[in-house]
PDB file of C-alpha atoms in Angstrom:
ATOM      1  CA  UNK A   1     175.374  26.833 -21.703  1.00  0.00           C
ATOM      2  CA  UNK A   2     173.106  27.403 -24.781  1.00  0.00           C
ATOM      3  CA  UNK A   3     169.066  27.636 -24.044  1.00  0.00           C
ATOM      4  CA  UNK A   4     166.013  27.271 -26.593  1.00  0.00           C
ATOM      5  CA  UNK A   5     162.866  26.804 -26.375  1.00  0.00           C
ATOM      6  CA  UNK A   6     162.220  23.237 -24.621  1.00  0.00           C
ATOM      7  CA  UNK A   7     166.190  22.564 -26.104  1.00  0.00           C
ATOM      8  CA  UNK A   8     169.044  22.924 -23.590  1.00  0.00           C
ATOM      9  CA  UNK A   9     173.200  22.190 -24.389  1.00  0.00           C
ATOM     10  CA  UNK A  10     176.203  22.643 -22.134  1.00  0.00           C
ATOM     11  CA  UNK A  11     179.536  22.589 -23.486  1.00  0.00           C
ATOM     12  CA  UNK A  12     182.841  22.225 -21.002  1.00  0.00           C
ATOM     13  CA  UNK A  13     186.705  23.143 -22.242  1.00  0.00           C
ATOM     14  CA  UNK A  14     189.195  23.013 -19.851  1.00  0.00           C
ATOM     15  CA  UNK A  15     193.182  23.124 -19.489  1.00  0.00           C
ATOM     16  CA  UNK A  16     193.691  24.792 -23.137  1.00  0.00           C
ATOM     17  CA  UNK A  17     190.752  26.637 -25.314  1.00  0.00           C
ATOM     18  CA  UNK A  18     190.247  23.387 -27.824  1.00  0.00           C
ATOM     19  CA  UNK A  19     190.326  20.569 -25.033  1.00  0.00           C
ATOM     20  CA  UNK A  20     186.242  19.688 -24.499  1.00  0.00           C
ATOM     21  CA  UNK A  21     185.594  17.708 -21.500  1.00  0.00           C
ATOM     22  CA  UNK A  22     181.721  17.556 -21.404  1.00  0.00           C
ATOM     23  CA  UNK A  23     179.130  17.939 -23.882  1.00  0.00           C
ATOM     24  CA  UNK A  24     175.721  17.373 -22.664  1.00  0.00           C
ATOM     25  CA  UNK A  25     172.443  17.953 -24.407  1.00  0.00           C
ATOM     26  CA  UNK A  26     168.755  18.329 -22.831  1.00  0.00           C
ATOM     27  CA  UNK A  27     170.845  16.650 -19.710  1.00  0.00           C
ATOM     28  CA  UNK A  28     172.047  13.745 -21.736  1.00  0.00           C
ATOM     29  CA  UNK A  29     175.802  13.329 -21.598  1.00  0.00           C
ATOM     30  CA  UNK A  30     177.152  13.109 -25.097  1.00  0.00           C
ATOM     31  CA  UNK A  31     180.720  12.958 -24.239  1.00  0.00           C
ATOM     32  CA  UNK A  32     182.846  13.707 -21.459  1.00  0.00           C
ATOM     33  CA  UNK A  33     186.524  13.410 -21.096  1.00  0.00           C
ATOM     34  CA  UNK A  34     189.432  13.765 -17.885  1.00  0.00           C
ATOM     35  CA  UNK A  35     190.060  17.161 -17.441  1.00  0.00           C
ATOM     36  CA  UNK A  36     193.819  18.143 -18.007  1.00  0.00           C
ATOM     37  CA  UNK A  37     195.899  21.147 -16.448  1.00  0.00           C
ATOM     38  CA  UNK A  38     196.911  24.289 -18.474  1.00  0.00           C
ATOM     39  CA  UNK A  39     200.379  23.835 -18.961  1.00  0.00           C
ATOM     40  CA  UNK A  40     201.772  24.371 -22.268  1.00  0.00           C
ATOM     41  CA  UNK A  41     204.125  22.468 -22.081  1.00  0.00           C
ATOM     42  CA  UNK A  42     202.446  19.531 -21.830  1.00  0.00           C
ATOM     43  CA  UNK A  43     201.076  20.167 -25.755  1.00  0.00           C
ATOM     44  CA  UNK A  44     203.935  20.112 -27.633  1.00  0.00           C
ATOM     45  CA  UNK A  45     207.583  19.958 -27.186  1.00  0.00           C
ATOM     46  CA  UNK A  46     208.652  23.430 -29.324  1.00  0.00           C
ATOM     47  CA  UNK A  47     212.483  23.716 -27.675  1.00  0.00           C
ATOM     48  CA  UNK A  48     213.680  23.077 -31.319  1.00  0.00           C
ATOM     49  CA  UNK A  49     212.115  26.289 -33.014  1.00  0.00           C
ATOM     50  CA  UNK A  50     214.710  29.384 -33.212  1.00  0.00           C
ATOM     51  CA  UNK A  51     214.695  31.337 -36.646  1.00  0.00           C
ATOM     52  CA  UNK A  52     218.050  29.226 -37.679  1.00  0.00           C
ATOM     53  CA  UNK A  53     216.809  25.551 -37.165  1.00  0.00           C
ATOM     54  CA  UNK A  54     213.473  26.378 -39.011  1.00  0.00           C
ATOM     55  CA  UNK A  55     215.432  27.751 -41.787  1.00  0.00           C
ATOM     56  CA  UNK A  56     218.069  24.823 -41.827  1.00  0.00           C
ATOM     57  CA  UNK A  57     214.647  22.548 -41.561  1.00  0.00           C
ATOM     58  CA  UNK A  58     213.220  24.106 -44.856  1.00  0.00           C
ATOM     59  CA  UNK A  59     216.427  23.510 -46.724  1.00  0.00           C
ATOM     60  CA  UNK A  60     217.008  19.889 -46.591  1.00  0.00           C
ATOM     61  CA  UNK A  61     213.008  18.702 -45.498  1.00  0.00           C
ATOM     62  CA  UNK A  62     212.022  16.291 -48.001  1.00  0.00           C
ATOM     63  CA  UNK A  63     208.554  17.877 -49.813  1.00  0.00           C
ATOM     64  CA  UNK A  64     206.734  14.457 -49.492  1.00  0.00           C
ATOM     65  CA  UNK A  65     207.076  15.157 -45.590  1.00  0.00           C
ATOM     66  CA  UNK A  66     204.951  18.258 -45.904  1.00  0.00           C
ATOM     67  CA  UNK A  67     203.147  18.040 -48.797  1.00  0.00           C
ATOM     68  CA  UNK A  68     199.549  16.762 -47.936  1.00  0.00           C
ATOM     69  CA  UNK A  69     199.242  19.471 -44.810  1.00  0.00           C
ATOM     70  CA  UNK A  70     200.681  22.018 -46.905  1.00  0.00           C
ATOM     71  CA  UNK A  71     198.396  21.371 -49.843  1.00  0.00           C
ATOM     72  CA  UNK A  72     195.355  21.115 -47.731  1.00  0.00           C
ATOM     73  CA  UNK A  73     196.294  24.554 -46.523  1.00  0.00           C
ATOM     74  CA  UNK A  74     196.804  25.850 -50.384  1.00  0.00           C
ATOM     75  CA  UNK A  75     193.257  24.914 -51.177  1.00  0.00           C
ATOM     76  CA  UNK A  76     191.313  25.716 -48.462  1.00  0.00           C
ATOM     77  CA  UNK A  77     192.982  28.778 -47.081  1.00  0.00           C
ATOM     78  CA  UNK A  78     193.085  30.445 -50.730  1.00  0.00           C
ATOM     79  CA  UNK A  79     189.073  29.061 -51.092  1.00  0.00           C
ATOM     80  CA  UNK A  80     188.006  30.994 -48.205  1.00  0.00           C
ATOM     81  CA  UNK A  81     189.921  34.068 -49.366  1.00  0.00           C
ATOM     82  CA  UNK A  82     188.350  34.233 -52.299  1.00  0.00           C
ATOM     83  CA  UNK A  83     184.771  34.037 -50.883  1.00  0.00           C
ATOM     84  CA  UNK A  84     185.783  37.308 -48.805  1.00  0.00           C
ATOM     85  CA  UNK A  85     186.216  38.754 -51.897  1.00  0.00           C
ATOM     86  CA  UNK A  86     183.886  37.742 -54.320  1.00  0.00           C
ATOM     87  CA  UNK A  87     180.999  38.595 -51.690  1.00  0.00           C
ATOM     88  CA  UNK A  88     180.076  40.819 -48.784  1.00  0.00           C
ATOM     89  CA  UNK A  89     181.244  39.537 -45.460  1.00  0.00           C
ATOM     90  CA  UNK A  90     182.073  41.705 -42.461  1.00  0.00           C
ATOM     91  CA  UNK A  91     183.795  44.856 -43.002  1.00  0.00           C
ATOM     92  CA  UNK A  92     185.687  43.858 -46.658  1.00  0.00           C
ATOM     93  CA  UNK A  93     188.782  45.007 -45.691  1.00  0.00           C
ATOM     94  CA  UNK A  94     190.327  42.549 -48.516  1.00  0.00           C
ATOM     95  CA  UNK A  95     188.170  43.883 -51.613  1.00  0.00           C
ATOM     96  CA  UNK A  96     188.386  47.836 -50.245  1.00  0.00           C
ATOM     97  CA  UNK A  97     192.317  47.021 -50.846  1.00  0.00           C
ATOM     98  CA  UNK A  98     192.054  45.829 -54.158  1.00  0.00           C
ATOM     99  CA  UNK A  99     190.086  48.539 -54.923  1.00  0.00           C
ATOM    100  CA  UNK A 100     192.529  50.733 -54.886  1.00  0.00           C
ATOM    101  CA  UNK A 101     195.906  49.308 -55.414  1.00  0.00           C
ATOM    102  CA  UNK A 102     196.349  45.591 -56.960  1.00  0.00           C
ATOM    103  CA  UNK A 103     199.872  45.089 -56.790  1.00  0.00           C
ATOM    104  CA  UNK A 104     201.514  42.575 -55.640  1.00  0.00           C
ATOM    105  CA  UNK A 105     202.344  43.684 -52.168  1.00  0.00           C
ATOM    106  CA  UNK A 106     198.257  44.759 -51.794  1.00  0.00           C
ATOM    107  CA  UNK A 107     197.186  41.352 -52.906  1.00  0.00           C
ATOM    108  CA  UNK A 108     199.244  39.723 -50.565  1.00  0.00           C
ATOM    109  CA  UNK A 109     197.212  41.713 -47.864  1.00  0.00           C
ATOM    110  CA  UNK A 110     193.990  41.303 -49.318  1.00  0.00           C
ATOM    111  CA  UNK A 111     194.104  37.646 -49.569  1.00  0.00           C
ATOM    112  CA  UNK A 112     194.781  37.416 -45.978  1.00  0.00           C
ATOM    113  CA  UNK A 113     192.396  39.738 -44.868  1.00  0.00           C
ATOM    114  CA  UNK A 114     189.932  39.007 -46.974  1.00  0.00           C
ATOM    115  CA  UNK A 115     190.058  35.218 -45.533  1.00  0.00           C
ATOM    116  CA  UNK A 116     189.707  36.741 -42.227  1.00  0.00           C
ATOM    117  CA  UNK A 117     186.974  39.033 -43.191  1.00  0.00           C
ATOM    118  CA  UNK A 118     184.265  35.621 -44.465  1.00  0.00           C
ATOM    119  CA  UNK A 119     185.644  33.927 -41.241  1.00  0.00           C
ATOM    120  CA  UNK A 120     184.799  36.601 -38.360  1.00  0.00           C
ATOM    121  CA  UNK A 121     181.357  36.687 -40.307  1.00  0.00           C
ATOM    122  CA  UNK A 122     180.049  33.302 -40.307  1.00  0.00           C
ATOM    123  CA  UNK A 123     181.568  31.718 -43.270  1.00  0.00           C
ATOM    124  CA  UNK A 124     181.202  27.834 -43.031  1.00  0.00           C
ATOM    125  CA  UNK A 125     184.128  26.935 -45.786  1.00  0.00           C
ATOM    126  CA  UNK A 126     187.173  24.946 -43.955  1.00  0.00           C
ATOM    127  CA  UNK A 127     190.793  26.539 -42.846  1.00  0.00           C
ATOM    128  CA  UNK A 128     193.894  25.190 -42.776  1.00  0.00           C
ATOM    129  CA  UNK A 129     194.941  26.421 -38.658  1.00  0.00           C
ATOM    130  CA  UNK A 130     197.951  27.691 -37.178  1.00  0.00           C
ATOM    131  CA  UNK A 131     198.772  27.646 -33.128  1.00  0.00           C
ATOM    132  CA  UNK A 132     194.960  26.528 -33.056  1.00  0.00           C
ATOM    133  CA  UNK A 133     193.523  29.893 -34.898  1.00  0.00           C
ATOM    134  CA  UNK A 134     191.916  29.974 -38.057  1.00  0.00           C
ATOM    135  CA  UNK A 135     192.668  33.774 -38.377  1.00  0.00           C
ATOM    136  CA  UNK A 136     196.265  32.584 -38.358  1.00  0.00           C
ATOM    137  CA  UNK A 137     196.803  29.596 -40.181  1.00  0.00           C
ATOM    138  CA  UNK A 138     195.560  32.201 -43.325  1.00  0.00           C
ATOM    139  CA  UNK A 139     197.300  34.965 -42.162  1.00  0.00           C
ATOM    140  CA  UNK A 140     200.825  32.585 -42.129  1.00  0.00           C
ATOM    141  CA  UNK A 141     199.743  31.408 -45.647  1.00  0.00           C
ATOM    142  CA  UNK A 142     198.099  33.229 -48.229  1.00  0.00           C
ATOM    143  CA  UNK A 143     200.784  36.171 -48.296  1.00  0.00           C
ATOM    144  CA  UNK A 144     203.538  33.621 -49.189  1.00  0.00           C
ATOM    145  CA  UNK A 145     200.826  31.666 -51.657  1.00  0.00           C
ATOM    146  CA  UNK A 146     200.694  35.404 -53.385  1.00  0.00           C
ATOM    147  CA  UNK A 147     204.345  36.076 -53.619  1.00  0.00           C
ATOM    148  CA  UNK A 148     204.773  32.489 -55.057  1.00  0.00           C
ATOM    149  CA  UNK A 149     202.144  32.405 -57.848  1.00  0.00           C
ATOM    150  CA  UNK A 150     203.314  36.102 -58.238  1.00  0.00           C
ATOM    151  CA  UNK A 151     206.604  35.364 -58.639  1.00  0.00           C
ATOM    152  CA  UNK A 152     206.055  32.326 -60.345  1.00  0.00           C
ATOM    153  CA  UNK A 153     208.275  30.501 -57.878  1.00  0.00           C
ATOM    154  CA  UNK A 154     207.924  26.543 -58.020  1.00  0.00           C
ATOM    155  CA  UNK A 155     205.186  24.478 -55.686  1.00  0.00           C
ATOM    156  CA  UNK A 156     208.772  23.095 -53.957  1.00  0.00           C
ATOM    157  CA  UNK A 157     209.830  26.703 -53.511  1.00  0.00           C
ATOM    158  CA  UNK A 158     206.402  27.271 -52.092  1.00  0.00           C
ATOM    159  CA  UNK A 159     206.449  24.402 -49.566  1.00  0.00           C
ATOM    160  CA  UNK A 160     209.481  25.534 -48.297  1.00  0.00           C
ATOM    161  CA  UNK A 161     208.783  29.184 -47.444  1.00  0.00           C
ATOM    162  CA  UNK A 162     205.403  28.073 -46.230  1.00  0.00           C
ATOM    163  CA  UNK A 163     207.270  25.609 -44.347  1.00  0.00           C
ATOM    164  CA  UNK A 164     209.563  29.166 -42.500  1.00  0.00           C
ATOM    165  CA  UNK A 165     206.625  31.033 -42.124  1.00  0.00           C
ATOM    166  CA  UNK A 166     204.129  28.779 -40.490  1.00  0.00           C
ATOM    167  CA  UNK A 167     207.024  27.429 -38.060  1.00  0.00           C
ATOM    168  CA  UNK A 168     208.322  31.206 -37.469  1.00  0.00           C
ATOM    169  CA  UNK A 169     204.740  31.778 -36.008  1.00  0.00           C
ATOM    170  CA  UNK A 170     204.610  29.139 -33.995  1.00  0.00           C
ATOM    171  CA  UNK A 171     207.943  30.092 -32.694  1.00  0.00           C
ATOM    172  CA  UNK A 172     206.320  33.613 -31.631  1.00  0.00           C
ATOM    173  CA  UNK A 173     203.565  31.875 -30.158  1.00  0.00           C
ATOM    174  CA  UNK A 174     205.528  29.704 -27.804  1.00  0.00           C
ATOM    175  CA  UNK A 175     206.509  31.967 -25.854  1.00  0.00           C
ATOM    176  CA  UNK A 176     202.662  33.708 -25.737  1.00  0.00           C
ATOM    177  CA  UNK A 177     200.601  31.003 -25.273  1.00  0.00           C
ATOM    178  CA  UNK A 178     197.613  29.497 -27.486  1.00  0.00           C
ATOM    179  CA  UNK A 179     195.614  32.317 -25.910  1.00  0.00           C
ATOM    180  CA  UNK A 180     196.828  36.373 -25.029  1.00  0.00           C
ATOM    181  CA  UNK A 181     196.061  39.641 -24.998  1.00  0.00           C
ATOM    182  CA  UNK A 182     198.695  39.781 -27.677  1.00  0.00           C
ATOM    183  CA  UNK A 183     197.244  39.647 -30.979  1.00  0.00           C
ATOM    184  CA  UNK A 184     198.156  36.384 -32.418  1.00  0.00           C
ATOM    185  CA  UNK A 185     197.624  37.518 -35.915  1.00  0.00           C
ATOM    186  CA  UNK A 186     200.618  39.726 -35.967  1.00  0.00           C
ATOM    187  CA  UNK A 187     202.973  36.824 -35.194  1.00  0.00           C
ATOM    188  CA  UNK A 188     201.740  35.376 -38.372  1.00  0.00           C
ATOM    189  CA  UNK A 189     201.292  38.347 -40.585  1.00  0.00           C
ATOM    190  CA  UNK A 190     205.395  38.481 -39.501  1.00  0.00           C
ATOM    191  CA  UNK A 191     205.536  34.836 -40.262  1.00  0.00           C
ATOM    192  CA  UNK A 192     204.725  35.913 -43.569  1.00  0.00           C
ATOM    193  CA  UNK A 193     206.960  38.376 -43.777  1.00  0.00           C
ATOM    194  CA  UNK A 194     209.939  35.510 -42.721  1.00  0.00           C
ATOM    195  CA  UNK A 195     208.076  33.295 -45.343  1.00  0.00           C
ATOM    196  CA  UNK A 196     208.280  35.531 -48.171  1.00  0.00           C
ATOM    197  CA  UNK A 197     211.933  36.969 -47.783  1.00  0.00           C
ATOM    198  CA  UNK A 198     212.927  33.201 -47.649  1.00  0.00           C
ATOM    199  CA  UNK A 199     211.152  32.843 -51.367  1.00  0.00           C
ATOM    200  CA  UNK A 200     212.909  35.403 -52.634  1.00  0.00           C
ATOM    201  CA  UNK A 201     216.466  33.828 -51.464  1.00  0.00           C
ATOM    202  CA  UNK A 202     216.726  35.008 -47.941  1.00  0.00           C
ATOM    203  CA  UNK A 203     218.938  33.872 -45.641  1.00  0.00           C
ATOM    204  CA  UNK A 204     219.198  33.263 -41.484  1.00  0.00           C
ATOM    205  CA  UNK A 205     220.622  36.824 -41.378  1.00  0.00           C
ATOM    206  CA  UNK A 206     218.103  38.499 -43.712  1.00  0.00           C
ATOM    207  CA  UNK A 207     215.180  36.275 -42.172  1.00  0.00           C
ATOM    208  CA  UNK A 208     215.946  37.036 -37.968  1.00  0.00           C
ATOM    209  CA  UNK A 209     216.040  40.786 -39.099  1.00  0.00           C
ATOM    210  CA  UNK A 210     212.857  40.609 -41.429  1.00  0.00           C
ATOM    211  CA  UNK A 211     211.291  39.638 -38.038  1.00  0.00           C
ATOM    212  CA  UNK A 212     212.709  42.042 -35.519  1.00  0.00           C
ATOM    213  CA  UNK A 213     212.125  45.208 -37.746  1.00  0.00           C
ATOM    214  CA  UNK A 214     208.503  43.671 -38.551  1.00  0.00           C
ATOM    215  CA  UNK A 215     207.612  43.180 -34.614  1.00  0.00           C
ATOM    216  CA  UNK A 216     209.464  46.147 -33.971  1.00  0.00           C
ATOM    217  CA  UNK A 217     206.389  47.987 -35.797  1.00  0.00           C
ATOM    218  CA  UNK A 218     203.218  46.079 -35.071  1.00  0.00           C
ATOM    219  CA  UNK A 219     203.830  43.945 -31.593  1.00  0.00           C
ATOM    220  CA  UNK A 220     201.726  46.707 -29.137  1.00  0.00           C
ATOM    221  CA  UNK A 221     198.558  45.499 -31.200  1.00  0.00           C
ATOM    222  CA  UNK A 222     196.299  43.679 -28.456  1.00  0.00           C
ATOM    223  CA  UNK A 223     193.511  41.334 -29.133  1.00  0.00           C
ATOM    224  CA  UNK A 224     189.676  42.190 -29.687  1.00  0.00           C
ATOM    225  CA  UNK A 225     188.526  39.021 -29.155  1.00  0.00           C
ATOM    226  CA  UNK A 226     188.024  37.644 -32.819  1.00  0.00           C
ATOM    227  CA  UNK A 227     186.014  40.053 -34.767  1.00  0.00           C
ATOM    228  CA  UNK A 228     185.501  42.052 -38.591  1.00  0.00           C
ATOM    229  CA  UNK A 229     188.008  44.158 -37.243  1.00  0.00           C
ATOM    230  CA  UNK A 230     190.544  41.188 -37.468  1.00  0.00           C
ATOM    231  CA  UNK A 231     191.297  41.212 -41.229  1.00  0.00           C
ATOM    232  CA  UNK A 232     192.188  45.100 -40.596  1.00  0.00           C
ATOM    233  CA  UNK A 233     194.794  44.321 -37.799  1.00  0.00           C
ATOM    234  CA  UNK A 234     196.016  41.166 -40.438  1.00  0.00           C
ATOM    235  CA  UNK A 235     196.529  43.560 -43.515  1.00  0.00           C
ATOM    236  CA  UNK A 236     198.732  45.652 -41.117  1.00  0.00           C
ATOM    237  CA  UNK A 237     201.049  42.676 -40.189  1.00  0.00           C
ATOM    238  CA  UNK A 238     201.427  41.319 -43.162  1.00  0.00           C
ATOM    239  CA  UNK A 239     202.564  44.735 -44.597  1.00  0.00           C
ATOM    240  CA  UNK A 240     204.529  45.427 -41.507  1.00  0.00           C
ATOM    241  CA  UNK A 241     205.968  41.719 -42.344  1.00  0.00           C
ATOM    242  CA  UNK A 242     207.272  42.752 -46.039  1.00  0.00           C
ATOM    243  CA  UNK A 243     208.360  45.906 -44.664  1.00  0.00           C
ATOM    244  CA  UNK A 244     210.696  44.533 -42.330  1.00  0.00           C
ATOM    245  CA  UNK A 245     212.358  42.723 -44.919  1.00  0.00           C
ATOM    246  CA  UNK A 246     212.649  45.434 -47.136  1.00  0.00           C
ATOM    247  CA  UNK A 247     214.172  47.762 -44.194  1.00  0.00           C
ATOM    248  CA  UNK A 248     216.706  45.236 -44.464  1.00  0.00           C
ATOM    249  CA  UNK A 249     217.514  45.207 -48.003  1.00  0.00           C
ATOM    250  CA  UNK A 250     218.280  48.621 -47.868  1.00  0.00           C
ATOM    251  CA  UNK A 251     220.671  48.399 -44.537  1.00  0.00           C
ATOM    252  CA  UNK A 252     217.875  49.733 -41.705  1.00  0.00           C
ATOM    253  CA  UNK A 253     217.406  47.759 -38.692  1.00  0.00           C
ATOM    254  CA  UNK A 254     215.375  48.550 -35.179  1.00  0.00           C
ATOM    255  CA  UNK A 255     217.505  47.332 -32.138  1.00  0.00           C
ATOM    256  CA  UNK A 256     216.728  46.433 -28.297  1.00  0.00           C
ATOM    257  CA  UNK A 257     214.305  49.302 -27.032  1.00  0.00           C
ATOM    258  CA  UNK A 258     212.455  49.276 -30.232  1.00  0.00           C
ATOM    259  CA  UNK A 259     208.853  48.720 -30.440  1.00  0.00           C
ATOM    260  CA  UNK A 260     205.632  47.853 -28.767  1.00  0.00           C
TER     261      UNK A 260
END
């Protein structure tokens, strides 16, 4: 319920966070809608997702399946990053980076970050979403969009780790929920850590460990509620993400007990 002045709105969600059931303005209904229960399960059937069947998936998936979402999230998730760092917006976690490194591996983390930082501040410029968060869709993308162009990977090889890491997020997140305590952004920043060991010629093995050792370190962050503070907590997955797939390369692994 939003007062001002003589002006008066009331907006209703229930069931899950993006359902709207009732919009009403100075007492006029605009819209209203049945109200639904919160089940989960009820939004999308995710039984398919393990780490192996996304992986088989982005093998074979023909490109023209995935090409106009994955495109869409290209543009406008590397836009938005690039307004975080061309100009001042919350706490500029993405441009401090690139201050003082600008490899490859502190881009990646910039980009993200720096998406987040315009985003918890009021920028208006469009996302590309993942398990219904902004913060997330970029977090799951622009680390694998850096490795690519950095790389200088194909836009095929780029659809089809983009393909691993936004479905290994959403794999985290179905056993969370659209809404936690958990942090969501750490499922992608290790989504992006799946994404870009899969660009680089990883397999199932190398891919199911990137994630353990990369949840291993960050998966006890909790949730603030969507603030600056977001693209700081992002920057840390996603480097927790490429760390857990370079434990790997050199033989290092967390097991059971590990973490949190």
């Amino acid at each position: 319920i939003l007062n001002k002045g003589r002006d008066s709105a009331v907006v209703r969600i229930s069931g899950y966070h993006t359902n709207i059931v009732l919009i009403e303005k100075n007492g006029e209904v605009l819209y209203k809608a049945g109200e639904v229960q919160a089940d989960e399960k009820l939004l999308a059937d995710k039984s398919l997702l393990t780490i192996k069947e996304i992986i088989e998936f982005a093998n074979i998936l023909d490109v023209n399946d995935v090409k106009e979402i994955l495109d869409r999230q290209i543009a406008y998730n590397t836009a938005i990053a690039e307004e975080g760092l061309k100009n001042s917006w919350g706490a500029n976690v993405g441009s401090v980076l690139l201050k003082y490194n600008n490899d490859l591996r502190t881009k990646a983390k910039a980009y993200a970050a720096a998406g987040s930082d315009a985003r918890m501040s009021g920028c208006e410029l469009p996302v590309i979403i993942n398990s219904g968060s902004g913060n997330q869709g970029m977090t799951a993308s622009l680390p694998v969009i850096v490795y690519a162009e950095g790389l200088k990977k194909t836009q095929e090889e780029l659809y089809r780790a983009l393909a691993v890491s936004n479905l290994v997020t959403i794999h985290q997140k179905s056993g969370i929920g659209r809404l936690s305590a958990y942090c969501g952004a750490i499922s992608a920043g290790c989504g992006a850590g799946c994404g870009i060991a899969y660009l680089q010629g990883g397999d199932f093995r190398t891919i199911a460990h990137t994630l353990v050792n990369a949840l291993a370190i960050v998966s006890g962050i909790v949730c603030d509620g969507a603030k600056a503070s977001c693209a700081g907590k992002i920057a840390a997955a996603v480097d927790a993400g490429i760390f857990g797939y370079e434990m790997f390369l050199e033989g290092q692994q967390f097991v059971g007990g590990d973490g949190l």
